[in-house]
Coordinates of C-alpha atoms in Angstrom, one line a residue:
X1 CA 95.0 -131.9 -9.7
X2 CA 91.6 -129.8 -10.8
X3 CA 89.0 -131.5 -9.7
X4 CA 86.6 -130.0 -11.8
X5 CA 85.8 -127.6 -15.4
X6 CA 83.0 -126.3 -13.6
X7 CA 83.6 -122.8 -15.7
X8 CA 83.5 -124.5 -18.8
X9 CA 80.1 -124.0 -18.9
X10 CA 79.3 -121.4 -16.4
X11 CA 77.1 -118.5 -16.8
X12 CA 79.2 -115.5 -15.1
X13 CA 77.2 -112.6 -13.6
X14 CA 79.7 -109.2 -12.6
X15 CA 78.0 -106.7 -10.2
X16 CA 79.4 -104.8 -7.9
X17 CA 78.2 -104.5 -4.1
X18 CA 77.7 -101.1 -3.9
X19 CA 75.5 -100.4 -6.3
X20 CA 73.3 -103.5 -6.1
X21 CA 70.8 -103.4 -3.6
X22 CA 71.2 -101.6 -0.4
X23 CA 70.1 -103.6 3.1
X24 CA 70.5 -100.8 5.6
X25 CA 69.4 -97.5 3.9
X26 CA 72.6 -95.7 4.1
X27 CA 72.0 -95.6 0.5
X28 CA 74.8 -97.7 -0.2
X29 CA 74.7 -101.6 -1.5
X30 CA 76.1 -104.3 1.0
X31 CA 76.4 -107.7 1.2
X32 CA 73.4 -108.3 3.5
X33 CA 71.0 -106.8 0.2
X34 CA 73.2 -108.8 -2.0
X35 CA 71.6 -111.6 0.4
X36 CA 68.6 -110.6 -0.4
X37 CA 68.9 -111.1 -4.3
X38 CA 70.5 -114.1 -4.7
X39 CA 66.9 -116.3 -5.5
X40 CA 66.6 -113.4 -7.9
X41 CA 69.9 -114.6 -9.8
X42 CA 69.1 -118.2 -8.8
X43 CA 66.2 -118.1 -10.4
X44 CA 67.9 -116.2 -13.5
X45 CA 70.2 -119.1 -13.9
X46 CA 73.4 -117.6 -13.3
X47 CA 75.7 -119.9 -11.7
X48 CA 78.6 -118.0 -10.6
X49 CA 78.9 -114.1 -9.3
X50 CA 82.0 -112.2 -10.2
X51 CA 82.1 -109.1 -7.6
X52 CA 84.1 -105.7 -8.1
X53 CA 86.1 -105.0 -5.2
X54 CA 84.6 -104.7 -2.1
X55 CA 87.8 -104.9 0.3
X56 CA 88.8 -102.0 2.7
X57 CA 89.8 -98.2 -0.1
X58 CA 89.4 -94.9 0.3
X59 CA 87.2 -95.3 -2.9
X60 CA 88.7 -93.2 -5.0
X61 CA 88.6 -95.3 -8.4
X62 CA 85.8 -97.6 -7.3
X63 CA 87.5 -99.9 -5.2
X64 CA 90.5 -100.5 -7.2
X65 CA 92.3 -98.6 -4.7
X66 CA 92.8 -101.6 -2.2
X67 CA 94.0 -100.5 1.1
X68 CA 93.5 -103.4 3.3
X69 CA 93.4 -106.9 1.2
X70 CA 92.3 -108.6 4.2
X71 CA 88.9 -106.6 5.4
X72 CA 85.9 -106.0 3.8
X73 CA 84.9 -102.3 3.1
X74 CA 82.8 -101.3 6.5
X75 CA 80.2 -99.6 4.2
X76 CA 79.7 -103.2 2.6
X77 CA 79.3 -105.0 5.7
X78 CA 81.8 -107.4 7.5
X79 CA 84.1 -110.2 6.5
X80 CA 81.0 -112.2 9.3
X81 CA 78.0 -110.7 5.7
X82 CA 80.6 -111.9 3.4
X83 CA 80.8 -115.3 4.9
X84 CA 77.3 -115.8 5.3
X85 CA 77.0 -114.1 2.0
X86 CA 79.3 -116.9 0.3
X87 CA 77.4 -119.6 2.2
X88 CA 74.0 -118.7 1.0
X89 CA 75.5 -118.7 -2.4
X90 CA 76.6 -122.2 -1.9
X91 CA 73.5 -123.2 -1.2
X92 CA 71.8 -122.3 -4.5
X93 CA 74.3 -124.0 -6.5
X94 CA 76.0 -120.1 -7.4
X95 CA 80.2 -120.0 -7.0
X96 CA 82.0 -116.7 -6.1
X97 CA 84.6 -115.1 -7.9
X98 CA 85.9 -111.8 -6.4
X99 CA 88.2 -109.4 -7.9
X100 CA 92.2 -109.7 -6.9
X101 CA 93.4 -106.0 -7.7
X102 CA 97.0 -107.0 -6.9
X103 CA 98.8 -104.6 -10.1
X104 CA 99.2 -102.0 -7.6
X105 CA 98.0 -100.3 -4.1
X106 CA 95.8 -97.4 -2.9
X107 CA 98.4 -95.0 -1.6
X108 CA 97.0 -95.0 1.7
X109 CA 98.0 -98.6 1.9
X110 CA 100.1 -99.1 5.0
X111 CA 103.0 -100.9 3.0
X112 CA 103.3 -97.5 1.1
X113 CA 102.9 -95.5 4.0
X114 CA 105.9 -97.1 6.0
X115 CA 107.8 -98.0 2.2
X116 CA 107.8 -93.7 2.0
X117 CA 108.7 -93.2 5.2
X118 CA 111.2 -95.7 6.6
X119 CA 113.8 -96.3 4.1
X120 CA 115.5 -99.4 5.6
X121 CA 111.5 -100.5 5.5
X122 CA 110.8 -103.9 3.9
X123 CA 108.5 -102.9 2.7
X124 CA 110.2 -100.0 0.2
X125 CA 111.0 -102.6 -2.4
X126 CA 107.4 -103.8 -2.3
X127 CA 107.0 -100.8 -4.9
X128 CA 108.9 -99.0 -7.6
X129 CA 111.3 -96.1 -6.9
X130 CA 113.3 -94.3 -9.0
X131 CA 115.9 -91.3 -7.6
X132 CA 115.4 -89.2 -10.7
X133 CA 112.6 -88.4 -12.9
X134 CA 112.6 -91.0 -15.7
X135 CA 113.0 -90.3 -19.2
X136 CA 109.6 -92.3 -20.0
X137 CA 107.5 -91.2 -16.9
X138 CA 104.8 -89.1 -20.3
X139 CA 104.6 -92.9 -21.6
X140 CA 102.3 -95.4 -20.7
X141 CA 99.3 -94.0 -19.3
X142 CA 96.2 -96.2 -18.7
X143 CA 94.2 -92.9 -18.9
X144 CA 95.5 -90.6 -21.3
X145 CA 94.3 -87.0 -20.9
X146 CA 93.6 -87.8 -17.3
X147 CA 97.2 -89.2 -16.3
X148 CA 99.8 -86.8 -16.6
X149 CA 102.3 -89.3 -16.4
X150 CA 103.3 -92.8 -14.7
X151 CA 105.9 -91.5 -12.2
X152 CA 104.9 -88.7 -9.5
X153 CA 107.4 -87.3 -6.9
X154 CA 106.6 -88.7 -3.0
X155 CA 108.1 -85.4 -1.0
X156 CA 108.7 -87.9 2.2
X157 CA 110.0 -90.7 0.2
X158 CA 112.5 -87.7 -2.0
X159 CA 111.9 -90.5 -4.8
X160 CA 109.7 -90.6 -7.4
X161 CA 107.5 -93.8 -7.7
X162 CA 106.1 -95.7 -10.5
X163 CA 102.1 -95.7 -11.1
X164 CA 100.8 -97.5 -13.9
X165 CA 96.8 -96.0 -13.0
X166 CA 96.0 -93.1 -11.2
X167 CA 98.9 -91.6 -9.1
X168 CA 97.2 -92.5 -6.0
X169 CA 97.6 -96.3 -7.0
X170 CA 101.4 -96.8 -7.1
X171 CA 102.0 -100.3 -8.3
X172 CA 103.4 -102.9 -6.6
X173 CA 107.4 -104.3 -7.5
X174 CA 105.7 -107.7 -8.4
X175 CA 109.2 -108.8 -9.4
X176 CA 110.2 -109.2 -5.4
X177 CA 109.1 -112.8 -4.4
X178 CA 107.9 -111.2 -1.1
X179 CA 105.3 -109.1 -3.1
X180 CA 104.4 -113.0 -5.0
X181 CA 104.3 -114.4 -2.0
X182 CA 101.8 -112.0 -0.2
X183 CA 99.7 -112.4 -3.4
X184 CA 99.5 -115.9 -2.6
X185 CA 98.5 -115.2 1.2
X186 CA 95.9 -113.2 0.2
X187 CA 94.7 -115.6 -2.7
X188 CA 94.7 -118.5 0.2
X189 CA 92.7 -115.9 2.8
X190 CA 89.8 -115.8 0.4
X191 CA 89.9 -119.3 -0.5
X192 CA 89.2 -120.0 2.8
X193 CA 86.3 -117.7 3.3
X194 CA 84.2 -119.5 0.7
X195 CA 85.5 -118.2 -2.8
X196 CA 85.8 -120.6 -6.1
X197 CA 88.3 -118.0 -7.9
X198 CA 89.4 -115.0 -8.7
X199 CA 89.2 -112.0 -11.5
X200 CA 92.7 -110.9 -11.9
X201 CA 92.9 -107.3 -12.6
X202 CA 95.5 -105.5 -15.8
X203 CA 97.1 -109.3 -15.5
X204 CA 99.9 -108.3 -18.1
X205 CA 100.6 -105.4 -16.1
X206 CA 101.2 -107.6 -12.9
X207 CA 103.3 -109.9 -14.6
X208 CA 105.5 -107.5 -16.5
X209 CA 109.2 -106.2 -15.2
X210 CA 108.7 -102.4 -13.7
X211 CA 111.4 -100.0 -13.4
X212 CA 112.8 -96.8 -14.6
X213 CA 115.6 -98.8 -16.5
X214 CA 112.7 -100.9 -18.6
X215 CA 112.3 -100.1 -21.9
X216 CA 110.7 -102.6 -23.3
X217 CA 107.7 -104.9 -22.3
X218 CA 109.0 -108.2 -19.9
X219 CA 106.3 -110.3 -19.2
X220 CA 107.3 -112.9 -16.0
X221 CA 105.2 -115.6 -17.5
X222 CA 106.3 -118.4 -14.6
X223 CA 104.3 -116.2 -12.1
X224 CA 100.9 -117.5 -13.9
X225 CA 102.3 -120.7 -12.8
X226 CA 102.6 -120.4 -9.0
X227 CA 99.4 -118.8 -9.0
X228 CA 97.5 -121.3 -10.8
X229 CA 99.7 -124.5 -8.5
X230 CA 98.9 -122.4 -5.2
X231 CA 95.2 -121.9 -6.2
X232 CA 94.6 -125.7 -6.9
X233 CA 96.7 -126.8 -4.1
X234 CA 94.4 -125.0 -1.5
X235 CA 91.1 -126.2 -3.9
X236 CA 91.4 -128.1 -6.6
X237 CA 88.4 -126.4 -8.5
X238 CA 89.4 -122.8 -8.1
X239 CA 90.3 -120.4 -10.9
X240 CA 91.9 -117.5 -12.1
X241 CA 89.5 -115.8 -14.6
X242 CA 92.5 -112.9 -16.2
X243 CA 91.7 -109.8 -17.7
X244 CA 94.7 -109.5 -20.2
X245 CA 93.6 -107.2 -23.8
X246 CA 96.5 -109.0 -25.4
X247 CA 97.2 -110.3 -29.6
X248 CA 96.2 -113.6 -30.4
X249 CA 99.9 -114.8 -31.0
X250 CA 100.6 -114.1 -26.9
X251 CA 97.5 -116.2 -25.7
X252 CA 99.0 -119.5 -25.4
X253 CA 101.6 -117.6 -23.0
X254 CA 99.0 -117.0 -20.6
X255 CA 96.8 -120.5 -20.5
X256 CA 100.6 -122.3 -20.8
X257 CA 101.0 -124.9 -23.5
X258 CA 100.1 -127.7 -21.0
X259 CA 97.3 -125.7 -19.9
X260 CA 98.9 -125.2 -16.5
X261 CA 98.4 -121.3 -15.8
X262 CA 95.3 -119.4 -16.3
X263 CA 92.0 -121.2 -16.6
X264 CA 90.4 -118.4 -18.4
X265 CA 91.0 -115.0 -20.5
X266 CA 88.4 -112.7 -21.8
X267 CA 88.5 -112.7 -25.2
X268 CA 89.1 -108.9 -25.9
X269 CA 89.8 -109.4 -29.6
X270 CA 86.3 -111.4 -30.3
X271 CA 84.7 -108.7 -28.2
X272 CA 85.6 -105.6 -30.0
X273 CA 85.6 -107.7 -33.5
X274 CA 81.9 -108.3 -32.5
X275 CA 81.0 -104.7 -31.9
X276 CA 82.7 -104.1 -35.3
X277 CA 80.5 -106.8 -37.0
X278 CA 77.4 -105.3 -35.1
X279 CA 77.6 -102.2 -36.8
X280 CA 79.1 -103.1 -40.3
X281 CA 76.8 -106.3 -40.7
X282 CA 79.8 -107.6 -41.7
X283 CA 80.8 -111.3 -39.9
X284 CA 84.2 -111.4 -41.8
X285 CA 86.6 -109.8 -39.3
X286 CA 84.6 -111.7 -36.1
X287 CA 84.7 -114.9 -38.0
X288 CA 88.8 -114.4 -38.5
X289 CA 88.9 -113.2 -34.7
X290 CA 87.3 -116.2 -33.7
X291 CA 89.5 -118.4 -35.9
X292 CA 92.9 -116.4 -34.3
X293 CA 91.8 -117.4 -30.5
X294 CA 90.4 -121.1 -31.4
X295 CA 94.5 -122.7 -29.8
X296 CA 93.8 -123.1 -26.1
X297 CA 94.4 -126.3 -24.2
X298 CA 91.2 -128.2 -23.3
X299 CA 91.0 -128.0 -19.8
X300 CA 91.1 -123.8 -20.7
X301 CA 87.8 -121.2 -21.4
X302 CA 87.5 -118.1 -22.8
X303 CA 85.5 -115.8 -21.8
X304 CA 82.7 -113.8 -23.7
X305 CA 80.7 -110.4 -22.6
X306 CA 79.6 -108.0 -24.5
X307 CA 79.2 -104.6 -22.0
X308 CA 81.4 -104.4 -18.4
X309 CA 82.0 -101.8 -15.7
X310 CA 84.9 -100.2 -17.8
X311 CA 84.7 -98.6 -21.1
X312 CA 84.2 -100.8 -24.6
X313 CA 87.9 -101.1 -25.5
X314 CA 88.0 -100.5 -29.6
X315 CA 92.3 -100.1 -29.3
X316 CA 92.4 -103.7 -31.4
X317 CA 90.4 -102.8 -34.1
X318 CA 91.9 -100.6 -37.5
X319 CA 91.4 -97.0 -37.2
X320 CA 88.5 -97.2 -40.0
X321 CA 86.9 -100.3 -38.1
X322 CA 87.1 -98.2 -35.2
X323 CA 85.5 -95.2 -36.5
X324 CA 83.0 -97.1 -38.0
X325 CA 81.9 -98.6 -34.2
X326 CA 81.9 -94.7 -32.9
X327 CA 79.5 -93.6 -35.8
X328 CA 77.1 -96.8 -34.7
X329 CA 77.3 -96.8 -31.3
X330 CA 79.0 -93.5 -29.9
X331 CA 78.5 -90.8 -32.2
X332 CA 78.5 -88.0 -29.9
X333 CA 81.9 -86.6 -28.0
X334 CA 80.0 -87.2 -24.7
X335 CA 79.4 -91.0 -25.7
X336 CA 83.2 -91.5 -25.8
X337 CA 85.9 -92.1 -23.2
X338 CA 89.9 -91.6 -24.2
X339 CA 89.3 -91.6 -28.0
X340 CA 89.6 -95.4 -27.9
X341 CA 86.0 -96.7 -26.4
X342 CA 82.6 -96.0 -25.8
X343 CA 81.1 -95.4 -22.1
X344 CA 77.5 -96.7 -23.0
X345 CA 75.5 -99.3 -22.0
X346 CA 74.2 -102.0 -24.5
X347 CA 70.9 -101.3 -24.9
X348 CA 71.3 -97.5 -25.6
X349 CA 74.1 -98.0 -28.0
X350 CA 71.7 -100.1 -29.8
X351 CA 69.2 -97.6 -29.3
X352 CA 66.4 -99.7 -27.4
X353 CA 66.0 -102.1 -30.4
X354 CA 64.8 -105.3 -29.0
X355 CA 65.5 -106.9 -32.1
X356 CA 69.5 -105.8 -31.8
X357 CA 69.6 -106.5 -28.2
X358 CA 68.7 -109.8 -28.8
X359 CA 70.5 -110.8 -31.3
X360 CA 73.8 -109.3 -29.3
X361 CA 72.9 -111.6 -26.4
X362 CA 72.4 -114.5 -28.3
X363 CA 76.2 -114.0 -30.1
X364 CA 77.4 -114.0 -26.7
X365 CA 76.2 -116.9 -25.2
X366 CA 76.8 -118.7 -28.6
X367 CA 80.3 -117.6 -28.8
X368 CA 83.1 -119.8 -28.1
X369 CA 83.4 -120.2 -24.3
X370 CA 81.5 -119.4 -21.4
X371 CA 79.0 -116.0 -21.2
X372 CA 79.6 -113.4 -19.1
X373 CA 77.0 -110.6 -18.0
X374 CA 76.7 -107.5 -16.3
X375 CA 74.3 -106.9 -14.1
X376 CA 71.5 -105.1 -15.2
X377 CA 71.8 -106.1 -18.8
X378 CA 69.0 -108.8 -18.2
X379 CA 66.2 -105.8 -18.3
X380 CA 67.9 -103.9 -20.4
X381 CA 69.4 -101.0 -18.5
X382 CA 70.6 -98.1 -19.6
X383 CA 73.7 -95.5 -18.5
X384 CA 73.7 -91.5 -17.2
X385 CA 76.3 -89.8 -19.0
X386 CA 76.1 -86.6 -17.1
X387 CA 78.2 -88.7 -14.9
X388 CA 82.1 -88.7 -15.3
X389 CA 84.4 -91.2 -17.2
X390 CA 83.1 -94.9 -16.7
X391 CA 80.9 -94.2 -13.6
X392 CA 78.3 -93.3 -16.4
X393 CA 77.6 -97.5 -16.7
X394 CA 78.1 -98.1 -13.3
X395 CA 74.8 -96.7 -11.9
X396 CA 72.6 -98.7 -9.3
X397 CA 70.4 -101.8 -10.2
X398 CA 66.7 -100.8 -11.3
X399 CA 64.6 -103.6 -8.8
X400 CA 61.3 -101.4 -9.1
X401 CA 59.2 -98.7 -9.5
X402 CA 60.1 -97.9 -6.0
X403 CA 61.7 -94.8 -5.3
X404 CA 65.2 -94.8 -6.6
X405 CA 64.2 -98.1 -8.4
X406 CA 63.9 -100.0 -5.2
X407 CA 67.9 -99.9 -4.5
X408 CA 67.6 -97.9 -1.6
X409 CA 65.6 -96.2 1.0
X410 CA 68.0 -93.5 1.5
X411 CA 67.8 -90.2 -0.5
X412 CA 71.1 -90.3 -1.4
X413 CA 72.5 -93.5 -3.2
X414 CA 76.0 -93.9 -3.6
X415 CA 75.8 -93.0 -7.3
X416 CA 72.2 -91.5 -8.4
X417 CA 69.5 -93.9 -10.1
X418 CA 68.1 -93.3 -13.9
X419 CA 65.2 -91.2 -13.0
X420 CA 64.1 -89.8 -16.3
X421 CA 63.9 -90.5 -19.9
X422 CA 63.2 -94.1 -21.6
X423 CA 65.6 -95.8 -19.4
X424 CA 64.5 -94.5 -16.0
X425 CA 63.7 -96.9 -13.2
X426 CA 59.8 -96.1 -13.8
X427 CA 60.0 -97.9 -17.4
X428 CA 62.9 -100.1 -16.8
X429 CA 62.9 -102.1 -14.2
X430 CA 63.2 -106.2 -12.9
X431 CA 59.6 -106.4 -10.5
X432 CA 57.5 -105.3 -13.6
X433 CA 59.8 -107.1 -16.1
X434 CA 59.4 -110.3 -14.0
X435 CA 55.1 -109.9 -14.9
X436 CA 55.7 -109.6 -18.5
X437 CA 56.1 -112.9 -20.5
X438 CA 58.1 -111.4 -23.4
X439 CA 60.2 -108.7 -21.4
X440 CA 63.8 -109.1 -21.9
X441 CA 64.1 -110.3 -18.1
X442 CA 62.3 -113.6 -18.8
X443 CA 63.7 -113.7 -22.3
X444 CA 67.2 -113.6 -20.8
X445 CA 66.2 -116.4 -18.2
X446 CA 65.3 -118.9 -20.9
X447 CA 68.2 -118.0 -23.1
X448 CA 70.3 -119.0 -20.3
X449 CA 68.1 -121.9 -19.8
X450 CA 68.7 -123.0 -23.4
X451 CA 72.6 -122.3 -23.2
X452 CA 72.9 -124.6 -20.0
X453 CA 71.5 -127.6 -22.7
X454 CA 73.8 -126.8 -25.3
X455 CA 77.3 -128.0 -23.5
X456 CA 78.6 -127.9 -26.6
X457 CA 79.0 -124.7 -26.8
X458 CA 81.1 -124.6 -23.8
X459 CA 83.1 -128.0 -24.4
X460 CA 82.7 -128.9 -28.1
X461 CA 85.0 -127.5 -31.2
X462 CA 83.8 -124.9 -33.4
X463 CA 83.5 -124.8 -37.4
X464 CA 82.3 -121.7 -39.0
X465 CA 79.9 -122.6 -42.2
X466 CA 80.1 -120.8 -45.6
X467 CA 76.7 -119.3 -46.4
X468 CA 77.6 -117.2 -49.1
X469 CA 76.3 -113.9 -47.3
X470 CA 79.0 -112.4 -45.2
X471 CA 76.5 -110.3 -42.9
X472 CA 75.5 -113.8 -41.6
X473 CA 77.5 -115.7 -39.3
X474 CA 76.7 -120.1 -38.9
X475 CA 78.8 -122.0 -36.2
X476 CA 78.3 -125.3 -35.8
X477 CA 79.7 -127.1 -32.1
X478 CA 80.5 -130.7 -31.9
X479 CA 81.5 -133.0 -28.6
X480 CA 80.6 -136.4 -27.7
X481 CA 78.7 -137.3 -31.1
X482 CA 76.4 -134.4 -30.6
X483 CA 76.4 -131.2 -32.5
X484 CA 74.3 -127.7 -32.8
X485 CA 74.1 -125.2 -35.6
X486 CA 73.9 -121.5 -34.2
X487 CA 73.0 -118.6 -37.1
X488 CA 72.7 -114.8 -36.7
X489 CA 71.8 -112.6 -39.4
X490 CA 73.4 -109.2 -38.5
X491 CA 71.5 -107.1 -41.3
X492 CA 68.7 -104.4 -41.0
X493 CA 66.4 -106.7 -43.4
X494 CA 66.1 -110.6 -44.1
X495 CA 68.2 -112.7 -45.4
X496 CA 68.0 -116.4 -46.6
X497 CA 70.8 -118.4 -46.8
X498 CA 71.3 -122.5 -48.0
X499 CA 74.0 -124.2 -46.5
X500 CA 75.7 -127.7 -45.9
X501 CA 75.6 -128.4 -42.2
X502 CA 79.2 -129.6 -42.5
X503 CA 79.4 -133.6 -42.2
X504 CA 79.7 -135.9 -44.5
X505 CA 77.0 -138.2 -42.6
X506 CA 73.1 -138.2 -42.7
X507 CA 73.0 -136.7 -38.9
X508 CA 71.9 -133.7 -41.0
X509 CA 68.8 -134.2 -42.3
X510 CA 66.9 -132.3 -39.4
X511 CA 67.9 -129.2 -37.8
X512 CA 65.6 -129.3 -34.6
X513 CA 65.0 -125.9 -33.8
X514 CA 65.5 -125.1 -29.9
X515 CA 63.4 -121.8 -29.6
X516 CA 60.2 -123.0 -31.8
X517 CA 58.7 -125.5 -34.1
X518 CA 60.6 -123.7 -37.1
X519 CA 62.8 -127.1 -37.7
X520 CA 64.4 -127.4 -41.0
X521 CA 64.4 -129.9 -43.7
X522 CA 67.4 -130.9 -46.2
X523 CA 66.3 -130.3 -49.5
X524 CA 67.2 -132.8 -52.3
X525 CA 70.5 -131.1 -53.2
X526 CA 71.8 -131.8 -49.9
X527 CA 71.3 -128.6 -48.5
X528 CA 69.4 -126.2 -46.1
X529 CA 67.8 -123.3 -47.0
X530 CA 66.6 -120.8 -44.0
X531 CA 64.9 -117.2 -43.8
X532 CA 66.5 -115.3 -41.1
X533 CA 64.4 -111.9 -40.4
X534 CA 66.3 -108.7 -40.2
X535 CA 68.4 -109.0 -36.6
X536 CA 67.2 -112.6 -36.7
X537 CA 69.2 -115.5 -35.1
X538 CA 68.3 -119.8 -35.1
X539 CA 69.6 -122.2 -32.6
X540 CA 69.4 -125.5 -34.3
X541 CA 70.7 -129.0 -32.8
X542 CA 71.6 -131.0 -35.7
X543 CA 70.4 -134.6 -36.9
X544 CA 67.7 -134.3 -33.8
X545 CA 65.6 -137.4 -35.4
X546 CA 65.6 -138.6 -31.6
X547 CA 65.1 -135.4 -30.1
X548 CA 61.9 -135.1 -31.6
X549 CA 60.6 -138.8 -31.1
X550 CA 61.3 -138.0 -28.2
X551 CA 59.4 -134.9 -27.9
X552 CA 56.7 -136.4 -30.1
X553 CA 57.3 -133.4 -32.7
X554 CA 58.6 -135.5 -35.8

């Protein structure tokens, strides 16, 4: 029995070890400088990490290619930092989530060493053989135009073996209950070492039947199951937070109709919906989006970002929608990744705008479900696209005006800081951000302040509000006889819209306005009428007679 919807209302922060801040100067991020920052995030208000892999690889797609679920990368530290590390956390009131890459193995992995060698092995069916080339092996392809295929020829093995990713990651046969029961070993391993849950990597792809004789998409649906009655067995508050870009109409198969699989989803379709709406001021397909994922059982979450470590996805939208995203956001060939994304950081693809910036934060954390941000984001980071693929967003954290922004001592980081133009560490960075009142740093901090005292957001039921102006989008939350009213005008110039507030009852004549004294009035016909500035946005809690007596505003 779950003890407790602590991630209803989280705020998730994703960073990844290595390129966080680096303890030892081997110009590499461990878990002893991830230590070091955690009073930073404390004080930030974040109250759970999510962290990239950091177990044993080769590191050859950033960790993805596990070779050891059981160790901690040596360059990261020991499994001794990451228990001390999960402890610290503990103590500030921060969870940890870690990464469970579980789809498929680095080929070093010494289940697919002995699985190509030793045919009698165990361990052979623990991955996905086929004698003769398959007649689908150019279908597939996570990476298309850098994947040749999804089935490569082992010359020890004389079979050819099934690879979703790269061909250095063949996937695991996670059909064989011997594969689902080491997932579970290794789910229980972590659990034990201080861990509240887990980010489940290409979740659809784990689940789904593998072979050279599938034709067609199986997903294994049950598995969610075991997971999520293993997970709460061991601790009744853990989670599995799945990455699964799926349709609306196969959601419900993955939080269960009794809400007894995953805890939470990212919500992929609001995400790219909202990138459409960002650059078309137009709310319409966002609002509809939003609509589409609303069924989930209560005791599930979605969850919201806006930028991660991998490209933004645009495969959901229309071609048009999607070339209207490229023309706002990625114009240029360079900005692009596999003709379906964009490789940028926020705040260059809104092109420094504070305004814009803004106003994409506050969508997220006022979207339905719980926020999730990448690190960096809070000052405003930008990306290095002389950098290949998706490592172009992954560069190292900007702490300073230090050399290579304070991440390391060594003269060669891991993956090189911003050193020049308007996102370089000198301009952009959290130590001079932190002495700036109105830098996005501290602006983030009391966004995330002002999110943790709207639960509703997190636990309420949403309404969208007609305000006759489709580039502005009104939500109102309700739960437990309370309610707030969250508008964003998405347009390059003002707007001003009248509106009911969407009850029947008086608990509408005041909108209390949570981010200044702007409060709004109804007017005699009923209505409100507000003036949102270009980019603007107004977090209102409705019928807040008592919040201002009790403030002594009224």
């Amino acid at each position: 029995m779950i003890k407790d919807l602590w991630y209803k209302n989280a705020v998730i922060y994703c960073l990844s070890v290595g390129t966080y801040m680096d303890a030892n100067g081997d110009g590499i991020g461990d878990f002893q400088g991830l230590m070091r920052r955690l009073d930073y995030l404390q004080g930030l208000g974040v109250t759970a990490l999510w962290l990239m892999p950091f177990q044993t690889s080769p590191g050859r797609d950033d960790g993805y290619d596990v070779s050891d679920y059981y160790g901690v990368n040596p360059v990261y530290g020991t499994l001794g930092d990451f228990v001390e590390f999960t402890h610290a956390a503990s103590q500030r009131g921060i969870r940890v989530i870690v990464d469970l890459v579980v789809n498929h193995t680095s080929n070093e992995h010494r289940w697919f060493q002995e699985a190509r060698r030793k045919p009698n092995s165990k361990y052979r069916d623990w991955y996905v053989w086929s004698k003769k080339r398959p007649l689908r092996a150019n279908k597939g392809m996570v990476f298309p135009g850098v994947q040749k295929s999804t089935w490569s020829y082992d010359g020890i093995a004389r079979q050819w073996y099934f690879h979703r990713f790269y061909d250095f990651q063949p996937d695991l046969n996670t059909s064989n209950p011997e594969v689902q029961a080491e997932i579970l070993k290794i789910m229980g391993f972590w659990i034990q070492l201080g861990v509240s849950g887990f980010r489940m990597d290409a979740l659809p792809f784990v689940i789904s039947a593998k072979g050279a004789e599938v034709n067609k998409p199986r997903e294994h649906y049950d598995m969610l199951r075991s997971f999520r009655e293993f997970l709460q067995w061991r601790v009744g508050d853990s989670i599995i937070l799945a990455e699964a870009n799926v349709v609306p109409r196969t959601d419900m198969n993955y939080f269960g109709n009794e809400g007894d699989r995953m805890q939470m989803m990212f919500n992929f379709q609001v995400n790219q919906n909202l990138f459409f709406a960002l650059a078309a001021a137009d709310t319409r397909p966002l609002a509809k989006a939003m609509i589409k994922t609303k069924t989930r059982p209560p005791s599930s979450q979605w969850g919201n970002f806006l930028r991660n470590h991998d490209e933004l996805d645009l495969g959901r939208l229309t071609d048009r929608q999607r070339q209207r995203v490229f023309a706002a956001f990625g114009p240029r060939p360079e900005d692009q990744l596999y003709d379906r994304g964009i490789r940028r950081r926020l705040a260059p693809m809104l092109g420094g705008d504070r305004r814009r910036i803004e106003l994409a934060y506050s969508l997220m954390f006022t979207l339905p479900g719980t926020p999730v941000l990448r690190y960096g984001d809070e000052i405003g980071m930008g990306d290095d696209l002389k950098l290949q693929e998706r490592t172009s967003c992954r560069t190292p954290m900007q702490w300073s005006r230090e050399p290579h922004g304070g991440f390391t001592k060594n003269s060669k980081p891991v993956v090189p800081v911003i050193d020049d133009g308007p996102y370089g560490y000198e301009h952009v960075n959290a130590a001079e951000q932190r002495q700036v009142p109105n830098s996005l740093l501290n602006w983030t901090e009391r966004i995330i302040r002002m999110r943790k005292e709207v639960p509703e957001i997190g636990w309420g039921e949403f309404k969208i509000l007609d305000v006759g102006d489709y580039a502005v989008l009104a939500v109102r939350y309700d739960w437990r006889n309370n309610a707030v009213l969250i508008i964003h005008n998405l347009a390059a110039e003002p707007r001003e819209i009248e509106f009911a507030t969407g009850l029947e009852a008086d608990d509408g004549d005041i909108l209390v306005s949570l981010f200044s004294g702007d409060h709004s009035h109804r007017l005699q016909n009923g209505k409100h009428r507000v003036c949102l500035d270009a980019y603007g946005y107004r977090w209102y809690r409705v019928g807040g007679l008592d919040y201002l007596l009790k403030r002594r505003e009224f």
